[in-house]
CSV table of C-alpha atoms and ligand atoms in Angstrom, one decimal:
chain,number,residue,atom,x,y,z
Y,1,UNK,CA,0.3,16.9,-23.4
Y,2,UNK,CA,-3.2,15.9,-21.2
Y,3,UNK,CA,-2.4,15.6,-18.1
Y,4,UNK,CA,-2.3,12.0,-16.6
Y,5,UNK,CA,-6.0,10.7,-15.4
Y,6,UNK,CA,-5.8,9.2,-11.9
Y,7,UNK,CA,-8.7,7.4,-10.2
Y,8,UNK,CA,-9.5,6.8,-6.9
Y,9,UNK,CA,-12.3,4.2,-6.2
Y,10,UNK,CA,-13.6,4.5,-2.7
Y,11,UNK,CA,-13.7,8.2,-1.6
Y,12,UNK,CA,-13.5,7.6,1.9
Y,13,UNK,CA,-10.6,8.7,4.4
Y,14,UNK,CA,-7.8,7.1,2.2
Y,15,UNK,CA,-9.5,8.4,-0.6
Y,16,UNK,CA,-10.2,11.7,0.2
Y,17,UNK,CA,-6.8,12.2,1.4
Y,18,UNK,CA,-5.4,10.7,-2.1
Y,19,UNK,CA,-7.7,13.1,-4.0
Y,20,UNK,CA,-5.7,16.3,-1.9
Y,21,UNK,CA,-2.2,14.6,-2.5
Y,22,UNK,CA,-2.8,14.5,-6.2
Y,23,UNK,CA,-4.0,18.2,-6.5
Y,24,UNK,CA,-1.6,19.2,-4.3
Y,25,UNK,CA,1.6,17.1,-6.1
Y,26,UNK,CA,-0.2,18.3,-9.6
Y,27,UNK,CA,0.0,14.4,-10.5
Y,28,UNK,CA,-2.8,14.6,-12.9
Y,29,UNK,CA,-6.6,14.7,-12.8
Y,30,UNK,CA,-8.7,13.3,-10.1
Y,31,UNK,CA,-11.6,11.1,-10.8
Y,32,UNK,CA,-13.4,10.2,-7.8
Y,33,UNK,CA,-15.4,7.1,-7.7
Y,34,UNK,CA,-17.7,6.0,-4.8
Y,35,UNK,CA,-21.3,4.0,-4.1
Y,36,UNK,CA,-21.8,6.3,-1.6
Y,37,UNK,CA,-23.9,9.3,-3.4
Y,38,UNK,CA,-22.8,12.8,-2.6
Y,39,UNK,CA,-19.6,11.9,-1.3
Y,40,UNK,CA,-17.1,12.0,-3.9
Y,41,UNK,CA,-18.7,14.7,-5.6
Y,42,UNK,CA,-18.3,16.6,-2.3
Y,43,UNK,CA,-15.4,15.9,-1.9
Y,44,UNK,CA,-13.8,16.1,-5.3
Y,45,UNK,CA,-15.7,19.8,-5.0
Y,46,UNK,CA,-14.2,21.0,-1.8
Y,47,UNK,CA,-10.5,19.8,-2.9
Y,48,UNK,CA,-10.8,21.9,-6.2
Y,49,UNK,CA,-12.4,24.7,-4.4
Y,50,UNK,CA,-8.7,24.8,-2.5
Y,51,UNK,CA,-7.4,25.2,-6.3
Y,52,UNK,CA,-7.1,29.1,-6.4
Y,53,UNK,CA,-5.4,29.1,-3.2
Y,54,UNK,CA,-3.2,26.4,-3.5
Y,55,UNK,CA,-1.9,27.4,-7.2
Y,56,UNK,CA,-2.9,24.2,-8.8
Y,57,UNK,CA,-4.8,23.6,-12.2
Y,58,UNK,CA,-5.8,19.4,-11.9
Y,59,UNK,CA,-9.3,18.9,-12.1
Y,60,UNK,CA,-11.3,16.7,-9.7
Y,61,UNK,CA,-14.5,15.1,-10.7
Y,62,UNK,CA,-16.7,13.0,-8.2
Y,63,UNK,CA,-18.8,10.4,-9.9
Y,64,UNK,CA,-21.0,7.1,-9.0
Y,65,UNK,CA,-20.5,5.8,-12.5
Y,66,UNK,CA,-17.3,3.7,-13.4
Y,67,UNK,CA,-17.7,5.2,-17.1
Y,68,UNK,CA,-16.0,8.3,-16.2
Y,69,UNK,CA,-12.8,6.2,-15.2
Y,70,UNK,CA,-12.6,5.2,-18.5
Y,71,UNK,CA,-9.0,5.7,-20.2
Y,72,UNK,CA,-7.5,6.0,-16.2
Y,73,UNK,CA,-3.4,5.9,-16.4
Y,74,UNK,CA,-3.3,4.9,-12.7
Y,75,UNK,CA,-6.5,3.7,-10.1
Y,76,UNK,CA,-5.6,3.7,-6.5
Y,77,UNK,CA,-8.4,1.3,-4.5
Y,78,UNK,CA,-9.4,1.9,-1.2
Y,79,UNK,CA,-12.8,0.6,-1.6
Y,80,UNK,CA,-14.4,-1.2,1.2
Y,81,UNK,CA,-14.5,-1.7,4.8
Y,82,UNK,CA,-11.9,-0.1,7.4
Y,83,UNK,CA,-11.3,-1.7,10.9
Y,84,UNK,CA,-12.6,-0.4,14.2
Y,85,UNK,CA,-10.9,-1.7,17.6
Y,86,UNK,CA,-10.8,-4.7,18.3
Y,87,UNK,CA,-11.3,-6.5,14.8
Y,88,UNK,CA,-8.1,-7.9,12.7
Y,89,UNK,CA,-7.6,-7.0,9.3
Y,90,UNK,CA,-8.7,-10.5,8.7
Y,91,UNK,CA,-12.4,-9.8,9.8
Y,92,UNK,CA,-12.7,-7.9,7.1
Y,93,UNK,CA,-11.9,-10.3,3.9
Y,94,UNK,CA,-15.4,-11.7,3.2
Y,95,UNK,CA,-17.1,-7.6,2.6
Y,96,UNK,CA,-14.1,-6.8,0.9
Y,97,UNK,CA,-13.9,-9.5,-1.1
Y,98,UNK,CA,-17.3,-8.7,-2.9
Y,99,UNK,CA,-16.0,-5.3,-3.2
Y,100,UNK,CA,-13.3,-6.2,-4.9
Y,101,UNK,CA,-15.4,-8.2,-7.6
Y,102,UNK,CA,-17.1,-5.0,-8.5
Y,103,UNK,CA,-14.2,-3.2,-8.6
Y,104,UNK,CA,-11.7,-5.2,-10.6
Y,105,UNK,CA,-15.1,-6.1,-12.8
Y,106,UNK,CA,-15.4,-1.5,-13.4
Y,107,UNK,CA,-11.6,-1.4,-14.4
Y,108,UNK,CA,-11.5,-4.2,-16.3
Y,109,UNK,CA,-14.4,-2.5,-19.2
Y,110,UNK,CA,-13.1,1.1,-18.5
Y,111,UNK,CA,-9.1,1.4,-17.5
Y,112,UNK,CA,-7.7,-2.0,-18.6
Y,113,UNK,CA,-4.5,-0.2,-19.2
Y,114,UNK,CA,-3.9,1.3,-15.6
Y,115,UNK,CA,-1.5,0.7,-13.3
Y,116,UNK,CA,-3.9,-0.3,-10.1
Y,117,UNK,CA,-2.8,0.5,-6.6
Y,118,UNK,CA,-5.0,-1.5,-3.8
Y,119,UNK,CA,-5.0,-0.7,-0.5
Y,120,UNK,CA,-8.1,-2.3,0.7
Y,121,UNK,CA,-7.5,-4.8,3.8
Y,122,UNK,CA,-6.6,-7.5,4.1
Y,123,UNK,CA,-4.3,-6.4,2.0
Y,124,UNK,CA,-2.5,-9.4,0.4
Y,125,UNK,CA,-5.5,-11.3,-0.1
Y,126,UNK,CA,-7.6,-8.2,-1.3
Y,127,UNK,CA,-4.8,-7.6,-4.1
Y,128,UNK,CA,-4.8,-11.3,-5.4
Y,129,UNK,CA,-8.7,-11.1,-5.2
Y,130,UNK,CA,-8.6,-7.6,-7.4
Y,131,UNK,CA,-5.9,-9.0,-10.2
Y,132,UNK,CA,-8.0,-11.9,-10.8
Y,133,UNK,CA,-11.4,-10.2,-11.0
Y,134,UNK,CA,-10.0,-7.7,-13.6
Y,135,UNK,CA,-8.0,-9.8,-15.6
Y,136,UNK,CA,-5.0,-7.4,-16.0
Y,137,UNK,CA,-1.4,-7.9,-16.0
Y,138,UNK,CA,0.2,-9.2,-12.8
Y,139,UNK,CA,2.9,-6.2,-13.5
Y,140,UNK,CA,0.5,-3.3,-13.5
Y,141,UNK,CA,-1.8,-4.7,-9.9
Y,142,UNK,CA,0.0,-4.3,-6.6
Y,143,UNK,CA,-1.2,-3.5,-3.4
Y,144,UNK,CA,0.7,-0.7,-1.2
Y,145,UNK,CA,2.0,-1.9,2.3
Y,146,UNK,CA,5.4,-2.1,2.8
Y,147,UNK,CA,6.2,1.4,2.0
Y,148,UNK,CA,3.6,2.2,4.7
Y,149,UNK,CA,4.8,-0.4,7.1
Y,150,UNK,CA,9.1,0.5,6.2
Y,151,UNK,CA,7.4,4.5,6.5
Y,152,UNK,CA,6.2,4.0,10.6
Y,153,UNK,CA,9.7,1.6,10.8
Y,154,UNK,CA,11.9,4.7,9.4
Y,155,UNK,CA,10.1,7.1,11.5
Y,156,UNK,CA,10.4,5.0,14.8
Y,157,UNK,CA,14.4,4.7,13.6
Y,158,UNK,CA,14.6,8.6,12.9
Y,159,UNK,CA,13.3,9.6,16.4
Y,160,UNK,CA,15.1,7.2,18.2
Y,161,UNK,CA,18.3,7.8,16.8
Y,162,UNK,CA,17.6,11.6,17.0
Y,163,UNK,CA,18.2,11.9,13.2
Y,164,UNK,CA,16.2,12.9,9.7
Y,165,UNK,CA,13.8,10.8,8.5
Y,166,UNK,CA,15.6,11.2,5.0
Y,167,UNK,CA,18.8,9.8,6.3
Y,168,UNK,CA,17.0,6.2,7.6
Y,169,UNK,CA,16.4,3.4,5.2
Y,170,UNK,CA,14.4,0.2,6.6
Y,171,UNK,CA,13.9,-2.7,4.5
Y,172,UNK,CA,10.2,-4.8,5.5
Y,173,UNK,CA,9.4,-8.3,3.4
Y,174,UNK,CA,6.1,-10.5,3.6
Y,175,UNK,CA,2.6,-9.8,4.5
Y,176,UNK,CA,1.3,-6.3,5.8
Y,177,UNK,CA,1.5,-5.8,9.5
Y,178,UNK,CA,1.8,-8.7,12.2
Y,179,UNK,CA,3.7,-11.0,9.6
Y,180,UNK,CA,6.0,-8.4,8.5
Y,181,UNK,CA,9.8,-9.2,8.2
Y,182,UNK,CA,11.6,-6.3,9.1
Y,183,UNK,CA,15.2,-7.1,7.5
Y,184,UNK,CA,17.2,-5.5,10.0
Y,185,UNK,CA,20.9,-6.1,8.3
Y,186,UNK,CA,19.7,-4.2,5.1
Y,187,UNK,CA,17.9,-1.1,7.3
Y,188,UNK,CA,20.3,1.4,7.9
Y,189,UNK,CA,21.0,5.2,9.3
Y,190,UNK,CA,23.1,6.8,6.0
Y,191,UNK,CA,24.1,2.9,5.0
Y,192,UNK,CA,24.8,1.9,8.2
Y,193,UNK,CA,23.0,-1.2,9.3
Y,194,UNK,CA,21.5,-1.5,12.1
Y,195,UNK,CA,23.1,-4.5,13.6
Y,196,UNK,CA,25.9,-1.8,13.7
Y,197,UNK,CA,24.4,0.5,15.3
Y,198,UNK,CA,23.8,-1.2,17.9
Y,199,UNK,CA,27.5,-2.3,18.5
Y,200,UNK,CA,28.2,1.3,18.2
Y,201,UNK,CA,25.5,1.8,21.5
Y,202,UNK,CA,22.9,4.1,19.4
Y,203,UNK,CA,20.6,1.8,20.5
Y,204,UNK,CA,20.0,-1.6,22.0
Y,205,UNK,CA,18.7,-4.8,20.8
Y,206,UNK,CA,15.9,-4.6,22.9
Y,207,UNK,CA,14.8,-0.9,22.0
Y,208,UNK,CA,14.9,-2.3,18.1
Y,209,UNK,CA,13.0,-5.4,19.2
Y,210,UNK,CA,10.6,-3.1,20.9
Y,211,UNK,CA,10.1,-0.6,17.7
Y,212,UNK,CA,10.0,-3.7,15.0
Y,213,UNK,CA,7.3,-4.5,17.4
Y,214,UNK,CA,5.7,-1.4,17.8
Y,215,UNK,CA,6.0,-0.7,13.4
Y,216,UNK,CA,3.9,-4.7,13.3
Y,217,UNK,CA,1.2,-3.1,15.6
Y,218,UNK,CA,1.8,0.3,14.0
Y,219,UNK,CA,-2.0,-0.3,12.0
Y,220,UNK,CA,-3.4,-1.4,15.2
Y,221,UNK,CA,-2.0,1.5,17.4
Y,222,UNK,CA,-3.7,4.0,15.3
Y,223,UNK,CA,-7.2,2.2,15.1
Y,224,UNK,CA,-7.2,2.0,18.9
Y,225,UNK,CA,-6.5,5.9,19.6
Y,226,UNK,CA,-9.4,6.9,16.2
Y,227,UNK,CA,-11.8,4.5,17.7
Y,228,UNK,CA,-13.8,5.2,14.6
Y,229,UNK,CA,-11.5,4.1,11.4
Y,230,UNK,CA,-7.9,3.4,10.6
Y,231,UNK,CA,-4.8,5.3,9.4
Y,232,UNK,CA,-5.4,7.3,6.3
Y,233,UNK,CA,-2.3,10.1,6.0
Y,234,UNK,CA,0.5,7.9,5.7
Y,235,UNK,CA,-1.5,5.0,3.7
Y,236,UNK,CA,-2.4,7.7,1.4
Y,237,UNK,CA,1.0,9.4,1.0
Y,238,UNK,CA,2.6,5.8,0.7
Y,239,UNK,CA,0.4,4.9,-2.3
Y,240,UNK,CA,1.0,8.4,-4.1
Y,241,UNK,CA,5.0,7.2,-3.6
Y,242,UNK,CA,4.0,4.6,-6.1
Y,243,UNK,CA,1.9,6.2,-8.3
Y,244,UNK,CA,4.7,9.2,-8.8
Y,245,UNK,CA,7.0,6.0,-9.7
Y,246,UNK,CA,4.8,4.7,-12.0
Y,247,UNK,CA,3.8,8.0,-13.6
Y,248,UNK,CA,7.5,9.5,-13.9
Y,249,UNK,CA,9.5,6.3,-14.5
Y,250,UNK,CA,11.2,6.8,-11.7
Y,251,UNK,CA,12.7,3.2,-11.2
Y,252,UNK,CA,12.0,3.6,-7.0
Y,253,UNK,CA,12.9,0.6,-5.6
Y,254,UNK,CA,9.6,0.2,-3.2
Y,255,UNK,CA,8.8,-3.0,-1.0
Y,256,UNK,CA,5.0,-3.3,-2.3
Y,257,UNK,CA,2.8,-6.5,-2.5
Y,258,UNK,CA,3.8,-7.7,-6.1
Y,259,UNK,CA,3.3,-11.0,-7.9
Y,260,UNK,CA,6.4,-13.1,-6.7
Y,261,UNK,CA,6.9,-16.3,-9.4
Y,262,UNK,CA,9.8,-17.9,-9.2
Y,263,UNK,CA,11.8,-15.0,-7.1
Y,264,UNK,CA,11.5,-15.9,-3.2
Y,265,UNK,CA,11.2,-19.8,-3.6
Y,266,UNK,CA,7.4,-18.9,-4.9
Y,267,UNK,CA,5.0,-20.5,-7.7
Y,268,UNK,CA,2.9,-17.3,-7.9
Y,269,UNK,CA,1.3,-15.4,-4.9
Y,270,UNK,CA,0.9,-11.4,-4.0
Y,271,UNK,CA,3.5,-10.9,-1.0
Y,272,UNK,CA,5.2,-7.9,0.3
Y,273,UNK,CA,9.2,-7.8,-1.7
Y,274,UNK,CA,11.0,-5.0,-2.9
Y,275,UNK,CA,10.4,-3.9,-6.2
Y,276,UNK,CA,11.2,-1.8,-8.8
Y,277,UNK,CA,8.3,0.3,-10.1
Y,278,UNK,CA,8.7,2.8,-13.4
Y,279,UNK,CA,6.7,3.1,-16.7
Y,280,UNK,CA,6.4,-0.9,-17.2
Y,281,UNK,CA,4.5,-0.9,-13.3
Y,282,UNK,CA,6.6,-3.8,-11.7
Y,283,UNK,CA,9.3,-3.8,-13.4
Y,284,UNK,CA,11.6,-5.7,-11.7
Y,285,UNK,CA,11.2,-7.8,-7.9
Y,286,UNK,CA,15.0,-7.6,-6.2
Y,287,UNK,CA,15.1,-11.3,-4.9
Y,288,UNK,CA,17.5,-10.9,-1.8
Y,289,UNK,CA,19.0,-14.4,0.0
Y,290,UNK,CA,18.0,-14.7,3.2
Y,291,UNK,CA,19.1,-15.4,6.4
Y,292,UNK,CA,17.6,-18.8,8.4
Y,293,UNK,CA,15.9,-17.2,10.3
Y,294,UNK,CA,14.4,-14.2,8.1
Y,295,UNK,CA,13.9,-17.2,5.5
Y,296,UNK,CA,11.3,-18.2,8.3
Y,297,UNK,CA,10.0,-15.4,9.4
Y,298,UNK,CA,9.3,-15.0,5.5
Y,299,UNK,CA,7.9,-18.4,5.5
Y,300,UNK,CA,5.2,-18.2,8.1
Y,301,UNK,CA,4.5,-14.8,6.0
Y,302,UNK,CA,3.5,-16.6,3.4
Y,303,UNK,CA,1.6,-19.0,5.4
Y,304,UNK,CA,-0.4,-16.4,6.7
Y,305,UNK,CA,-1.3,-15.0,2.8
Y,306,UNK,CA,-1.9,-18.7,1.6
Y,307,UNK,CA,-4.3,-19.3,4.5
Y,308,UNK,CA,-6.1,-15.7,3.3
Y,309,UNK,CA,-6.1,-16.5,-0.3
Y,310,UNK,CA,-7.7,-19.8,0.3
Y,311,UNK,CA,-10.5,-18.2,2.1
Y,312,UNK,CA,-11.0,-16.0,-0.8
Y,313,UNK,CA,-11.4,-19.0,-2.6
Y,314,UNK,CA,-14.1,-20.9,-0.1
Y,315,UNK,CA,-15.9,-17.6,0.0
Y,316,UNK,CA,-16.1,-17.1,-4.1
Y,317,UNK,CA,-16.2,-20.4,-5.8
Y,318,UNK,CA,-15.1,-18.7,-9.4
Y,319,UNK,CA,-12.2,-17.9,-7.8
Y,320,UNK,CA,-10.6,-21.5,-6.9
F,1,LIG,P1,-13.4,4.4,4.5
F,1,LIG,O1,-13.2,5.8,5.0
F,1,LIG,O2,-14.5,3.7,5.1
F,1,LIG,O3,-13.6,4.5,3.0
F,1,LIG,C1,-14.0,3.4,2.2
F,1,LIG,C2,-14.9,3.9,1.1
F,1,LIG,O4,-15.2,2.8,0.3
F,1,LIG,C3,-16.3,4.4,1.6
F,1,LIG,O5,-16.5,5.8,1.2
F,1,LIG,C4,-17.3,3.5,1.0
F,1,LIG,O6,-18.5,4.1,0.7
F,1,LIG,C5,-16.6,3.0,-0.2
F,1,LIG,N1,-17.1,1.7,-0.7
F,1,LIG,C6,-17.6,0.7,-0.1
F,1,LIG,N2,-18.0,-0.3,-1.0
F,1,LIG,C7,-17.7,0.2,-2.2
F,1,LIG,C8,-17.9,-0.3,-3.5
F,1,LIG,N3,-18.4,-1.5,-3.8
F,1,LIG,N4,-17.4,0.5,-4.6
F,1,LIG,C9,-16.9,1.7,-4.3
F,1,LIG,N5,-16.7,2.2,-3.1
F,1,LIG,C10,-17.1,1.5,-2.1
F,1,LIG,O7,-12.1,3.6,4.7
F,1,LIG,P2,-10.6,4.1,4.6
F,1,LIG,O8,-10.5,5.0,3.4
F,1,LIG,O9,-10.1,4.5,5.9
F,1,LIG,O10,-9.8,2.7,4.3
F,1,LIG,C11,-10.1,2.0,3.1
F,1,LIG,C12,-9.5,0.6,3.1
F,1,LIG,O11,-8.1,0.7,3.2
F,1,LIG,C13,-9.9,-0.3,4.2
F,1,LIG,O12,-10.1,-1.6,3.8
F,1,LIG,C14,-8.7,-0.3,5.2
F,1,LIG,O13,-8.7,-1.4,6.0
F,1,LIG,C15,-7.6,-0.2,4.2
F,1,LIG,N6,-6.3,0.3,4.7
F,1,LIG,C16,-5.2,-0.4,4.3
F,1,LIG,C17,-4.0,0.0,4.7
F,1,LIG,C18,-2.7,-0.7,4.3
F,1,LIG,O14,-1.6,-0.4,4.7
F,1,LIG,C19,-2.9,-1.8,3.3
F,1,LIG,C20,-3.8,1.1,5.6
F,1,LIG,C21,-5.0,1.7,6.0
F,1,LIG,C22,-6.2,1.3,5.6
């Protein structure tokens, strides 16, 4: 059987880093899509030089032409604009938002049967933007956040509790970073929930208070020690978590930015809920009751998307 075709569009940091994952993992074969000439064939050339060593057989191909995505089981979007200090994802929407037309516009002719991963900031908006521009299936577009964002919460839990990372769970809902709802009752250490762990003196309310904090800024924190781009390790290693779902029907139950009608109190808007991704992309979005006050803290989540979505909307008139 062929292996599956993965591509990447926007062979920058992410990118790069998602081109290694997939050789590495032996996920399928790599196409590499950038503007920029030279770099993804570079790149795709360096990774597959690592082949021999490494013991794997995927091929990686850099292009500049879209054609060579054609028939792409999975495309994982990074194209675009990063931060630098001092600027909010939000400063970013109206470059990214062109981006995103030329993107959706080169998978809608060649892989109109992938299951598209974006990861492009800001990311709520940019996801909406990219589902819209390429026509497909709200199902098979999500963007990747939350098991980034629940990835920095986990590891914050794991070291403060002095335990593996394997043994925490954390459980994040709404938009990517400062508007993340951090559900602390369903976030546990082996199924224990926090709440109880801090009756049981692991940790204090404040110390938790401090870390939800610290996972909200987590994006931020990272920008301001690189100085010259944003996170790319564990944004890329979350994304290949939901490609592997898609790719082996694993049923993962993943917080992503999915389409939420209906589920959630919503009409139809890309927010960060937990999800079931296998063969079908989103298969299934697990539509929790909330608490008051994580029902508001959910709430002004929204808000914050709404408000982003509408300025995709004043910026591109075909999209209102
Ligand atoms: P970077 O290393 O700059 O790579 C972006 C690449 O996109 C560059 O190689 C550009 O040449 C390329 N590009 C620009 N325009 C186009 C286009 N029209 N078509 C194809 N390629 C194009 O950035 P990065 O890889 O560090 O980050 C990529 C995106 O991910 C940014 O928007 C980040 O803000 C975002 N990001 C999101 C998260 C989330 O958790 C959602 C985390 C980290 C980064």
């Amino acid at each position: 059987m062929a292996r599956p075709k993965i591509a990447l569009i926007g062979a920058g940091q992410i990118g790069g880093t998602l081109a290694h994952l997939v050789a590495l993992k032996e996920l399928g074969d790599v196409v590499l899509f950038d503007i920029a000439e030279g770099t993804p064939q570079g790149k795709a050339l360096d990774i597959a030089e690592s082949g021999p060593s490494e013991g794997f057989d995927a091929t990686l191909k850099g292009t500049n032409s879209y054609a060579d995505i054609a028939g792409a089981d999975v495309c994982i979007v990074t194209a675009g604009v990063p931060r630098k200090p001092g600027m909010s994802r939000d400063d970013l929407l109206g470059i990214n938002l062109k981006v995103m037309r030329s993107v959706g516009e080169g998978i809608a002719e060649y892989a109109p049967d992938a299951f598209v991963i974006c990861i492009t900031n800001p990311l709520d908006a940019m996801v909406w933007a990219l589902r819209e521009f390429s026509g497909l299936p709200v199902e098979k577009v999500v963007g990747m956040a939350g098991v980034l964002d629940s990835a920095r919460f986990r590891h914050f839990l794991a070291v403060e509790f002095d335990v593996s990372m394997k043994d925490v769970t954390a459980f994040v809902l709404g938009g990517h970073g400062d508007t993340m709802v951090p559900l602390a009752r369903y976030s546990t250490v082996a199924g224990i929930p926090l709440p109880d762990l801090v009756k049981m003196g692991w940790t204090t309310q404040e110390k938790l208070d401090q870390i939800v904090q610290r996972t909200r800024d987590g994006g931020a924190e990272i920008v301001g020690l690189l100085k010259t781009g944003s996170a790319f390790y564990a944004p890329a290693t979350a994304a290949i978590e939901m490609a592997e779902s898609y790719l082996k029907d694993q049923k993962r139950v993943l917080p992503c930015a999915a389409y939420v009608k209906g589920a959630f109190g919503l009409d139809g808007l890309y927010v960060g809920v937990p999800t079931v991704i296998g063969a079908g992309g989103i298969e299934r979005i697990v539509n929790i009751a909330l608490a008051p006050e994580e029902q508001a803290m959910f709430d002004s989540s929204v808000e914050a998307v709404r408000g982003l979505v509408a300025a995709c909307k004043g910026i591109d008139s075909s999209l209102a």
